Short mmCIF file of C-alpha atoms in Angstrom, two decimals:
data_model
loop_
_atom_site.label_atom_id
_atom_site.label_comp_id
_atom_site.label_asym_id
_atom_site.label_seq_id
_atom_site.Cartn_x
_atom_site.Cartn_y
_atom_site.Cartn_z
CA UNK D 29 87.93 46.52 127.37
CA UNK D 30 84.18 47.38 128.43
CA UNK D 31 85.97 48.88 131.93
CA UNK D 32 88.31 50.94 129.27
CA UNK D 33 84.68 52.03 127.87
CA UNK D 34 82.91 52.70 131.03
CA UNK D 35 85.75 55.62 131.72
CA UNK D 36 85.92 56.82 129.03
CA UNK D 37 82.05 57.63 128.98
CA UNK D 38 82.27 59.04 132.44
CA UNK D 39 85.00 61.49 132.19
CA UNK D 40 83.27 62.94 128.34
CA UNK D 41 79.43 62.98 129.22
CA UNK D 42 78.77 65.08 126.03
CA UNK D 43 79.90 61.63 124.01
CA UNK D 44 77.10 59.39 125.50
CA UNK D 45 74.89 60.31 122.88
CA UNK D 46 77.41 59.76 119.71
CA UNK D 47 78.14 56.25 121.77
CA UNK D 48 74.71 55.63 121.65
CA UNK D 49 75.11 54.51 118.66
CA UNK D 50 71.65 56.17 117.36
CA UNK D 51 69.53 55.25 114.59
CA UNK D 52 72.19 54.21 112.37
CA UNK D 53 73.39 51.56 114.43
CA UNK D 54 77.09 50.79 115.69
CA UNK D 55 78.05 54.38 115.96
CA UNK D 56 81.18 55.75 117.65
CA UNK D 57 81.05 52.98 120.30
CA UNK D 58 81.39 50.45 117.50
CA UNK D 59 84.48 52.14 116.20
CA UNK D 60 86.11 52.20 119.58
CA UNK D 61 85.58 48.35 119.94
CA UNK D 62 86.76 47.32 116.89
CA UNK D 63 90.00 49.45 117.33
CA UNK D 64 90.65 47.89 120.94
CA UNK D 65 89.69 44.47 119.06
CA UNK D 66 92.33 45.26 116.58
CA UNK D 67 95.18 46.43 118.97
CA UNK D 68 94.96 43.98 121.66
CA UNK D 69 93.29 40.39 120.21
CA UNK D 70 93.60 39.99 116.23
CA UNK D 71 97.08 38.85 116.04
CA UNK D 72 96.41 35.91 119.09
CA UNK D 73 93.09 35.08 117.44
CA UNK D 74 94.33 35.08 113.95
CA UNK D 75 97.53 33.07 115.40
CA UNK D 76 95.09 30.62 117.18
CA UNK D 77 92.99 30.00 114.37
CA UNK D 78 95.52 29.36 112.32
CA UNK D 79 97.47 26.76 114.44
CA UNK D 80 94.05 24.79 114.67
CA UNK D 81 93.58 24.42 110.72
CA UNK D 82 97.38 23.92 110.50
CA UNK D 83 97.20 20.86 112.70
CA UNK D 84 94.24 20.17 111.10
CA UNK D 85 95.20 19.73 107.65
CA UNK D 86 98.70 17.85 108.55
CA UNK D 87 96.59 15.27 110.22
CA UNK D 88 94.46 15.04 106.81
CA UNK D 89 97.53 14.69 104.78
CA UNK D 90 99.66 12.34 106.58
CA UNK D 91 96.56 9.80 106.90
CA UNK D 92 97.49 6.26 105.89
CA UNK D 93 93.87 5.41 104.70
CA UNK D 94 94.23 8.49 102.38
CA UNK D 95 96.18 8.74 98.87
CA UNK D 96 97.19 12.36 98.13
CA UNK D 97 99.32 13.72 95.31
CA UNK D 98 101.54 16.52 96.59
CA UNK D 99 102.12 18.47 93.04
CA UNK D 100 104.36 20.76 95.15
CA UNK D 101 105.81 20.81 98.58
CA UNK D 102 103.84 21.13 101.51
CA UNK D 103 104.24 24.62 103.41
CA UNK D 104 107.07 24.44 106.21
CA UNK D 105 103.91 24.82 108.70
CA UNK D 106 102.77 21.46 107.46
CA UNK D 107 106.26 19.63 107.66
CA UNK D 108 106.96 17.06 110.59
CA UNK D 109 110.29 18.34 111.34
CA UNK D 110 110.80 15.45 113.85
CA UNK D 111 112.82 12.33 113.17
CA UNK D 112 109.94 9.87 114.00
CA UNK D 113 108.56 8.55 110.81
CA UNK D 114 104.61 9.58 110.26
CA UNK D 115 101.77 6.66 109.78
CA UNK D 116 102.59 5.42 105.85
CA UNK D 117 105.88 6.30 105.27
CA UNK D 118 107.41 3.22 105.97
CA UNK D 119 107.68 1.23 102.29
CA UNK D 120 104.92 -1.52 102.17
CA UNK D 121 105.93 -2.64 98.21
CA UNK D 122 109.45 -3.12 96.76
CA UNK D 123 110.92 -0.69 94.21
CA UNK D 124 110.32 -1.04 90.73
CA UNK D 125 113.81 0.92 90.46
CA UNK D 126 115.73 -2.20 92.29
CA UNK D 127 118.37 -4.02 89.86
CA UNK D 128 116.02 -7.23 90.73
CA UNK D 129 113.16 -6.13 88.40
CA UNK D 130 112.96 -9.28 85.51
CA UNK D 131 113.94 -8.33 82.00
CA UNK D 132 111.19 -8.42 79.39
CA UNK D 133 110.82 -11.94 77.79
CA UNK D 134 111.58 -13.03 80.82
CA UNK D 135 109.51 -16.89 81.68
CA UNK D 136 107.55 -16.54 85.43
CA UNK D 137 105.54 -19.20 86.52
CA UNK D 138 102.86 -17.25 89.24
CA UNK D 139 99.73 -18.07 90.98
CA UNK D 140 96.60 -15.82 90.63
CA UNK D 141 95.74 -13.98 93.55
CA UNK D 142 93.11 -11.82 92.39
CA UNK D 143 91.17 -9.64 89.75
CA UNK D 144 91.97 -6.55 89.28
CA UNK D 145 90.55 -3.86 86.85
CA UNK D 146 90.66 -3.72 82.92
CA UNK D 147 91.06 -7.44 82.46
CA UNK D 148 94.14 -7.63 84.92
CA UNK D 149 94.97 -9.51 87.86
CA UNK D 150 97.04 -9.50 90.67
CA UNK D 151 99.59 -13.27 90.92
CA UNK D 152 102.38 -13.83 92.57
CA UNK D 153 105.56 -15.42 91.31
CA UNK D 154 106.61 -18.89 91.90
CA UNK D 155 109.30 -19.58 89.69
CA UNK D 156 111.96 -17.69 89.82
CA UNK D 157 111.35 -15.54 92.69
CA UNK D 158 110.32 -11.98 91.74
CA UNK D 159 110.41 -9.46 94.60
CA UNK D 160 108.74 -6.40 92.36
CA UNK D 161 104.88 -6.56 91.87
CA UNK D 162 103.43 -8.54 88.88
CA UNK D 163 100.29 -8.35 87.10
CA UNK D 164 99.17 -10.18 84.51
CA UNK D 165 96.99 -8.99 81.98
CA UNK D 166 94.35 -11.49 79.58
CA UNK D 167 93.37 -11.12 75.76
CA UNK D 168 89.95 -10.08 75.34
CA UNK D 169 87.61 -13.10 74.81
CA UNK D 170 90.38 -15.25 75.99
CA UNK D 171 89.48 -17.63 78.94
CA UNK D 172 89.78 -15.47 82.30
CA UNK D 173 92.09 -17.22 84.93
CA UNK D 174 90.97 -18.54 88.19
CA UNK D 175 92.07 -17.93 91.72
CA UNK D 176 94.37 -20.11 93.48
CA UNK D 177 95.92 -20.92 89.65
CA UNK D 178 99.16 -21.61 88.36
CA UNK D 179 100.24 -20.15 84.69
CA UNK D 180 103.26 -20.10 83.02
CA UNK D 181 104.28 -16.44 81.77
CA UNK D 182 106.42 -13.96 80.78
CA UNK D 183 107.22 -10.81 81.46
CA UNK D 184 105.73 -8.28 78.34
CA UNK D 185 106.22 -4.68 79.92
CA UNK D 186 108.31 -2.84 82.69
CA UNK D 187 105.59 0.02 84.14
CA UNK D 188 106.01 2.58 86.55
CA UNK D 189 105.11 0.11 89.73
CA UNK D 190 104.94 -2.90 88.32
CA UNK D 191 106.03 -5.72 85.64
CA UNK D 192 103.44 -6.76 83.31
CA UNK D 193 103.21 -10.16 82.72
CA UNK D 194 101.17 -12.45 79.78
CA UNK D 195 100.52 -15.82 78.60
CA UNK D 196 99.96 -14.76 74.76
CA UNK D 197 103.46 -16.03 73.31
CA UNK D 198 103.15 -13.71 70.45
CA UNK D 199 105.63 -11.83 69.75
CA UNK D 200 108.72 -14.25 71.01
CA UNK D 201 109.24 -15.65 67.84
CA UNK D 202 113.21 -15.51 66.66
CA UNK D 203 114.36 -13.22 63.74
CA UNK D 204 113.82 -15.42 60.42
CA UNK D 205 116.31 -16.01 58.32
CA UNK D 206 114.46 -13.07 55.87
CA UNK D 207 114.15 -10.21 58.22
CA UNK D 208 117.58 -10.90 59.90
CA UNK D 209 119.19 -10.26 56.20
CA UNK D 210 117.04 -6.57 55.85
CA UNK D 211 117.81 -6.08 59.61
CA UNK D 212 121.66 -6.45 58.80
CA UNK D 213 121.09 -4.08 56.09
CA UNK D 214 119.12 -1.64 58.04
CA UNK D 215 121.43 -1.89 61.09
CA UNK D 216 124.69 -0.77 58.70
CA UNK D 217 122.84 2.48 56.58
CA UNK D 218 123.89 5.02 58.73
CA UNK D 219 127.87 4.28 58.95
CA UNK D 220 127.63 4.00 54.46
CA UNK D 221 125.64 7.39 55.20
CA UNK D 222 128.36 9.19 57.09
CA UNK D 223 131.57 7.15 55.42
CA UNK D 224 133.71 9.73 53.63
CA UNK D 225 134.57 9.17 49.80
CA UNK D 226 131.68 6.85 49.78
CA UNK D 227 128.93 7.44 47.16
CA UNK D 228 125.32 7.29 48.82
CA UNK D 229 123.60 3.92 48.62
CA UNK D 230 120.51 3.92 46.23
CA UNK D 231 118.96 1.40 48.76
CA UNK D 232 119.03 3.46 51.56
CA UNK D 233 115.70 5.20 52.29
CA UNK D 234 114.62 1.26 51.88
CA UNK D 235 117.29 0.49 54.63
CA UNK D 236 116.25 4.08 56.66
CA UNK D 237 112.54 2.78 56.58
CA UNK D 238 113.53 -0.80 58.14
CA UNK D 239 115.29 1.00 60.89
CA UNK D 240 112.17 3.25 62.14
CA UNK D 241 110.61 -0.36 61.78
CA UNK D 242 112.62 -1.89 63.82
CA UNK D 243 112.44 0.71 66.66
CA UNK D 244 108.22 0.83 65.64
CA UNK D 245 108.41 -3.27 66.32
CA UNK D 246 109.32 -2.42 69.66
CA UNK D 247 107.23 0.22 70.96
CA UNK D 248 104.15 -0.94 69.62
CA UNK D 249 105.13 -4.51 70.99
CA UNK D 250 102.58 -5.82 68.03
CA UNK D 251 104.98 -8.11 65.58
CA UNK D 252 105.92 -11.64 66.03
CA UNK D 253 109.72 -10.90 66.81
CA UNK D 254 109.41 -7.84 68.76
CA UNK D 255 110.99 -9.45 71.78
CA UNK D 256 114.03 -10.45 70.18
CA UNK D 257 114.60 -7.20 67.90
CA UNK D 258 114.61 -5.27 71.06
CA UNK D 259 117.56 -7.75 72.54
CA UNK D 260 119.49 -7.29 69.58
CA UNK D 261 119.45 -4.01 69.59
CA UNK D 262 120.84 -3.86 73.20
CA UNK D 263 117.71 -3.93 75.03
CA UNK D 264 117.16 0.01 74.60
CA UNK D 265 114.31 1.93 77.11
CA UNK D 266 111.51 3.58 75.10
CA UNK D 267 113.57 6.90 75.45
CA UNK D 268 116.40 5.35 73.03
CA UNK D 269 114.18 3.29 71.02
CA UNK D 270 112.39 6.92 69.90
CA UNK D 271 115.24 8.58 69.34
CA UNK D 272 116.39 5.70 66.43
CA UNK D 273 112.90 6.50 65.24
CA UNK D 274 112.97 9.97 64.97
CA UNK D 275 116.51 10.19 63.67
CA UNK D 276 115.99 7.46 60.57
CA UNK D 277 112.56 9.06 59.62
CA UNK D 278 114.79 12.55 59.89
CA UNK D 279 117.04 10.87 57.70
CA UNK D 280 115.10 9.49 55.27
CA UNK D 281 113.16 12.91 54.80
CA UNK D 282 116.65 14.39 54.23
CA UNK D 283 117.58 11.56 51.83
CA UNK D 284 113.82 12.05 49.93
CA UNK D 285 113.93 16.27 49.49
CA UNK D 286 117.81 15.87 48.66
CA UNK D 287 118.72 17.88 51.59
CA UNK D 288 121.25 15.53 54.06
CA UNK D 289 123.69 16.99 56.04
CA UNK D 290 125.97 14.69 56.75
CA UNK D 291 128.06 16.67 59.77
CA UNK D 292 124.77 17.06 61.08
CA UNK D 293 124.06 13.42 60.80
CA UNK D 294 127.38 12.61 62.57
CA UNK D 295 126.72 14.95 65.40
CA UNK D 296 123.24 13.35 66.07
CA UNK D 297 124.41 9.83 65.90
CA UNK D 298 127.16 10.88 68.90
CA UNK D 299 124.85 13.26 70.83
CA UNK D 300 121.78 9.72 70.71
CA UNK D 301 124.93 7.48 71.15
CA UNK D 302 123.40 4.74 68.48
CA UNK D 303 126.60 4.15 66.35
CA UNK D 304 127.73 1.83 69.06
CA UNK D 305 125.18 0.07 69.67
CA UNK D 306 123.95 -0.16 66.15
CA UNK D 307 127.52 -1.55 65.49
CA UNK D 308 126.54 -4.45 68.58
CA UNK D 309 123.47 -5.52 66.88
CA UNK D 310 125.07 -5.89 63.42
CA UNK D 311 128.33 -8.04 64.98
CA UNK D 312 125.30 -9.63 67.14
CA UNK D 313 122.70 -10.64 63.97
CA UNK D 314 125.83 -11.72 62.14
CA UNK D 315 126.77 -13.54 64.03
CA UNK D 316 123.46 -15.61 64.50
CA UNK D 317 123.28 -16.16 61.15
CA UNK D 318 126.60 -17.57 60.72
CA UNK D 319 126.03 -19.82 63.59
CA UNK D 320 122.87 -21.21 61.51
CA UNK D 321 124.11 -21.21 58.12
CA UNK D 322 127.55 -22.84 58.85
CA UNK D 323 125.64 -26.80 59.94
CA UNK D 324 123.68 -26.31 56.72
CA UNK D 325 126.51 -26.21 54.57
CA UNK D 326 128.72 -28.42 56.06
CA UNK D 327 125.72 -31.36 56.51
CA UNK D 328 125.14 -33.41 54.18
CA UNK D 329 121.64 -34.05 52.66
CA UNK D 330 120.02 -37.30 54.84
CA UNK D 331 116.71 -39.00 54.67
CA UNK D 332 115.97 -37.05 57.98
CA UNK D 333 113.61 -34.13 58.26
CA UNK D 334 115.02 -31.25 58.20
CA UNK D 335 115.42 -29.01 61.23
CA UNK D 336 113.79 -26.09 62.12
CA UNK D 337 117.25 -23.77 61.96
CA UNK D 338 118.14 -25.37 58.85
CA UNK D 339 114.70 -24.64 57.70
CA UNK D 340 115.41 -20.66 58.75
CA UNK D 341 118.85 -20.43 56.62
CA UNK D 342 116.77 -21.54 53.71
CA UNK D 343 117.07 -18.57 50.38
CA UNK D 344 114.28 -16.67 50.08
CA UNK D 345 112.36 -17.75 47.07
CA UNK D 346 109.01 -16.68 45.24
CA UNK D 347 105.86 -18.19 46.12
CA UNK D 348 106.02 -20.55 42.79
CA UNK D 349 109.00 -21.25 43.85
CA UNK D 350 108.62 -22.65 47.02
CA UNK D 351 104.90 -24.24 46.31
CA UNK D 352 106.61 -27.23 43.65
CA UNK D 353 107.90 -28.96 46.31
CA UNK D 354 105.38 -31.94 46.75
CA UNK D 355 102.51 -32.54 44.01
CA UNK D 356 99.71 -31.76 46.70
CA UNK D 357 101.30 -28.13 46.66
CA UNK D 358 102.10 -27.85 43.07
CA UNK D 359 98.12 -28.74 42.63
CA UNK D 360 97.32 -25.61 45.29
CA UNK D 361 99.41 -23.40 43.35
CA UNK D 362 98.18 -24.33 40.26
CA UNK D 363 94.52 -23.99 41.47
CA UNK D 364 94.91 -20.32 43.05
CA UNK D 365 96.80 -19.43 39.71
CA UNK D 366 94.14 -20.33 37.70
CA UNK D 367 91.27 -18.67 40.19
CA UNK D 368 93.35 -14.92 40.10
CA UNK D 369 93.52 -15.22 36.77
CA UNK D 370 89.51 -15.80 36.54
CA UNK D 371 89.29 -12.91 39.09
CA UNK D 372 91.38 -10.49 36.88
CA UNK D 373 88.52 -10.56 33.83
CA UNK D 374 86.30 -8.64 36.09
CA UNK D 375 86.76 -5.07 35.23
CA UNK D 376 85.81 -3.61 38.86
CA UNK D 377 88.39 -6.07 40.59
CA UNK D 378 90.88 -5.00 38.52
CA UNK D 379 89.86 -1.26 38.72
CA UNK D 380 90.07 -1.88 42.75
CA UNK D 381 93.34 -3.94 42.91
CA UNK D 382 95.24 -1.11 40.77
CA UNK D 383 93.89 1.81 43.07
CA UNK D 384 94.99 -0.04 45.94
CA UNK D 385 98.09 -0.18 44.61
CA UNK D 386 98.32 3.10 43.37
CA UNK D 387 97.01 3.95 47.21
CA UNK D 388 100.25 2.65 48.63
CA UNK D 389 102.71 3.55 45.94
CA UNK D 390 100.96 7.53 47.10
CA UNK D 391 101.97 6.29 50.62
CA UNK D 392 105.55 5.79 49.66
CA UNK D 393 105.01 2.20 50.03
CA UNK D 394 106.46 -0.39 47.48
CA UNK D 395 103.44 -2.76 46.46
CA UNK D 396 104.08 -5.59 44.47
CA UNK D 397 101.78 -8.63 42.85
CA UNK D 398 102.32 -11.74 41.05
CA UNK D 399 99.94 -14.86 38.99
CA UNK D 400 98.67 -15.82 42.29
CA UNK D 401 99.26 -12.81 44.71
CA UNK D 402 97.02 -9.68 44.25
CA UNK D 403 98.85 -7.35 46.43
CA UNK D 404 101.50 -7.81 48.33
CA UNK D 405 103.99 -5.13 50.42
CA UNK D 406 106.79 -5.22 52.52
CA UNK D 407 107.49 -2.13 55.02
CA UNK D 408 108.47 -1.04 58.62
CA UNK D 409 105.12 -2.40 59.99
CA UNK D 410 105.78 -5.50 58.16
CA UNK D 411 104.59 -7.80 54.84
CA UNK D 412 101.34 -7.43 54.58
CA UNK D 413 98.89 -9.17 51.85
CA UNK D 414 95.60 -8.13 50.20
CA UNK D 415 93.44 -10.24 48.29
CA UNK D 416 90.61 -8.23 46.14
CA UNK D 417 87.03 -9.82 45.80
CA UNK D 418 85.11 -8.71 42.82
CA UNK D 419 82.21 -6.92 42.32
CA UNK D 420 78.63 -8.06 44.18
CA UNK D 421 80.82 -10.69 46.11
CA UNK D 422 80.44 -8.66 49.67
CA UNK D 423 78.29 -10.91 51.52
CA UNK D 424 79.56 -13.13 54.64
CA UNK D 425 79.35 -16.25 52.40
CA UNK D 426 81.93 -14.58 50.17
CA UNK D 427 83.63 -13.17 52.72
CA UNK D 428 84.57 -16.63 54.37
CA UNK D 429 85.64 -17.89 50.95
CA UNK D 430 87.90 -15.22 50.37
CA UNK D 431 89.53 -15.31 53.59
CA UNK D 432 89.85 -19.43 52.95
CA UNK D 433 91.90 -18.34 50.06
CA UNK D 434 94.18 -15.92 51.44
CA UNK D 435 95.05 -18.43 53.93
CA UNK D 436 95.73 -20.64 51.39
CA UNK D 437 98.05 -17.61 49.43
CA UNK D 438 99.90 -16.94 52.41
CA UNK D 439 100.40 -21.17 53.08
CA UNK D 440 102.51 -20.60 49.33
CA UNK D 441 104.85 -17.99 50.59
CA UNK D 442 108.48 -18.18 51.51
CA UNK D 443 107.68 -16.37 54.78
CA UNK D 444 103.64 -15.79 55.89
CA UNK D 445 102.61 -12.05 56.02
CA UNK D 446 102.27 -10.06 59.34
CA UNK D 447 98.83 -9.16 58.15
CA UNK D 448 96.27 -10.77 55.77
CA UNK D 449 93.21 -8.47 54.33
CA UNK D 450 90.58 -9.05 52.17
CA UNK D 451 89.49 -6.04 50.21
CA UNK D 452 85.88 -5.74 48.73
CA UNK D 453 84.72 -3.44 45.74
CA UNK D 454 81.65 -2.13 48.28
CA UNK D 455 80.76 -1.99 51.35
CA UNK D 456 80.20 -5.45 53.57
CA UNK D 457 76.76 -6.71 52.98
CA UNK D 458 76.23 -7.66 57.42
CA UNK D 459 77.76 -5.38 59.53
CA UNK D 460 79.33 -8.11 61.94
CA UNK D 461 81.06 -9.67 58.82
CA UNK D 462 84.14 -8.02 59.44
CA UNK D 463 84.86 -8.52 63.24
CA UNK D 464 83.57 -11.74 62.55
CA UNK D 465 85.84 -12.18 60.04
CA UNK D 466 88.97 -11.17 62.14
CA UNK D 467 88.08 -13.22 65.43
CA UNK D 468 87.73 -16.11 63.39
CA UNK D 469 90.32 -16.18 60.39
CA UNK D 470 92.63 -13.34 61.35
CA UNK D 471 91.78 -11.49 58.35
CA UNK D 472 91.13 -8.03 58.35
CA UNK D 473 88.65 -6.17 55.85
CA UNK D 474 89.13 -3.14 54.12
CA UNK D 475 86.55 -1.90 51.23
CA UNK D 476 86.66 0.42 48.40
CA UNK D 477 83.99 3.81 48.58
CA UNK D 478 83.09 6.47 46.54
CA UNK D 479 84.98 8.82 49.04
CA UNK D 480 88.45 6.53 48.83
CA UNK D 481 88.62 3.36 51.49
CA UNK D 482 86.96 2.16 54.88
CA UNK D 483 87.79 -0.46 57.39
CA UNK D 484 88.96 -1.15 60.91
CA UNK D 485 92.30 -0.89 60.35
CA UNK D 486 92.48 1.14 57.30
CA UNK D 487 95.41 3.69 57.96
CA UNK D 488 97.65 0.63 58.65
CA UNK D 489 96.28 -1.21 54.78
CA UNK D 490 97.31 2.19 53.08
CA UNK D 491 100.79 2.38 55.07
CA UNK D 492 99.78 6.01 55.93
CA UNK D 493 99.44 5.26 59.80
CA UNK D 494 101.66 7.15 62.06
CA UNK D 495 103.60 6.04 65.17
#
């Protein structure tokens, strides 16, 4: 190029000067170079450069120490096209997606490895063998696990890469002889929805509102039975299970503004492919309960204690009715009687037990009472029971009373709540008093303001939460 230059200024004198370049600097000789530059080297420098950051980058990306997430495919200039696998692409954990991975409710006995983050921690199985990776994951304020030991668990979720185990055996308890009679009801409202010539059940909003609480046990995984509604309704994947949901709560609007469509309702059922297995879990509860019922009425009564699935099959009953049975509990009955009714002569309690009631009745929520219970409710989420404290009764000392008491309510029922609160006229007195209250007695708190209601867990009290 500068030979090129060196002619060019010796055959055109008269251009030395404009080559110069002058005062302005660059000039005509700066031109000249960059058109040369531009003709003869930009495409093999541009090439070059390019082929350096290519190789560059692929080396970045296909590092095994590194974790990158490819939202889109790499460029073709990136690829290895050859058949030699790169560093990490060889599998170095089994596939969650293998037909090995343990069902939920599954029992694992493992050995902790390690801790991991966010109260977790990395075992390994023992019993049975378990090829996908397990965590296991602790209560908060429960007693962290030690390296090296050996727990007996179960398996509680199915996640993306792993199977989450726990030693918490809440939630495996069986259907009880109560809820398996509204889950039989429940499980049958759609095909008396869709029947033709059949009148529409007055029950079945009730019925509608047990189903979406049956799919709601499941995905929030927070009610004693969860495990076992989820096998009898087929074992469904959270896909399914919010399908159900959606299409009872559909329902049930339909059902409230007078509005159902029943072809519609038939088309849905086929296109979510429920009627089947709703049809399963009926034959499936009924069966159950025929298989627990049947001993009981063919036994006769002996000296014996009764067993526990006799016990199950047992009629539900009131709370008076099921408190006579010894004189120690006709004595607690007769005591917690005669305390409501001293209760129910103070004008704010009362005032506070009706809006609560009034509250949930506004929620579309059927709240009930009796001589001994204040408030009682049964729903999707499940029963839940209230007991009001009246006014100037809001400090810690009152508190533990009153929660004493509700125990004692919910020892007199046919089947215990799913949830025990104690409501207040005003605000708690100590502002610990209430998680105090539930990490000791399992009662939650819920008070009365001039604005409407507070508490923890007050959307879930009023039945207005939403899944």
């Amino acid at each position: 190029m500068a030979a090129a230059v060196r002619d060019v200024r010796s055959r055109h004198p008269e251009l030395d000067d404009a080559m110069g370049g002058g005062a302005g600097g660059g000039g005509f000789t700066w031109d000249i170079l960059c058109d040369l530059y531009q003709v003869f080297f930009a495409d093999m420098v541009g090439e070059f450069l390019r082929s350096v950051v290519a190789e560059q980058v692929r080396a970045f990306l296909t590092r095994p120490s590194r974790a990158v997430l490819h939202t889109s495919p790499l460029p073709d200039a990136l690829m290895d096209t050859t058949d030699t696998p790169g560093p990490g692409t060889t599998p170095t954990e089994p596939s969650m997606a293998a037909a090995d991975v343990p069902e939920i409710g599954t029992d694992i006995r493992v050995r902790v490895l390690d801790r991991g983050t966010g109260g977790r921690y990395k075992v390994k199985a023992l019993s049975p063998p378990v090829k996908v990776p397990l965590v296991l994951t602790v209560r908060h304020g429960s007693t962290p696990p030690r390296p090296g030991e050996k727990l007996d668990c179960w398996v509680f979720a199915q996640e993306r890469n792993h199977c989450l185990l726990t030693t918490d055996q809440r939630g495996r308890q069986p259907i009880s002889a109560k809820m398996a009679e509204r889950y039989l009801a429940a499980l049958g409202v759609f095909d008396e929805l869709t029947a033709d010539g059949v009148a529409l059940p007055e029950n079945a909003r009730e019925r509608l509102s047990e189903l979406k609480g049956m799919a709601n046990r499941v995905l929030r995984r927070d009610q004693t039975d969860w495990v076992d509604v989820r096998r009898v309704l087929g074992s469904p994947d959270r896909q399914r299970l919010n399908l159900l949901r959606d299409l009872a709560a559909e329902t049930n609007r339909a059902l409230k503004d007078d509005s159902l469509d029943v072809s519609r309702l038939r088309e849905n059922l086929a296109r979510t492919d429920w009627s089947p297995s709703l049809a399963q879990a009926r034959e499936t509860l009924q069966h159950r309960m025929t298989t627990l019922t049947e001993p009981t009425a063919e036994t006769t009564p002996t000296p014996s204690a009764p067993q526990p699935e006799q016990e199950a099959t047992e009629p539900m009953a009131s709370a008076e009715d099921t408190a006579v049975t010894t004189p120690s509990a006709t004595n607690l009955l007769h005591t917690l009687e005669t305390t409501a009714a001293a209760d129910r002569t103070c004008k704010k309690h009362e005032a506070v037990r009706h809006a609560l009631m009034s509250a949930l009745f506004e929620a579309d929520e059927q709240a009930t009472s009796s001589q001994v219970v204040d408030v009682s409710r049964t729903a999707e989420d499940g029963d839940f029971l209230y007991e009001i404290l009246g006014a100037g009764h809001s400090a810690y000392i009152d508190l533990r009373s009153g929660a004493a008491r509700l125990l004692e309510i919910n020892h007199t029922l046919a089947a215990p709540a799913d949830r025990l609160y104690l409501v207040l006229t005003e605000p708690p007195a100590e502002d610990w008093s209430a998680e105090t209250l539930l990490a000791v007695y399992g009662v939650h708190l819920l008070w009365r303001t001039h604005l409407g209601w507070a508490g923890r867990d007050k959307d879930a009290a009023l039945g207005s939460a939403q899944p």
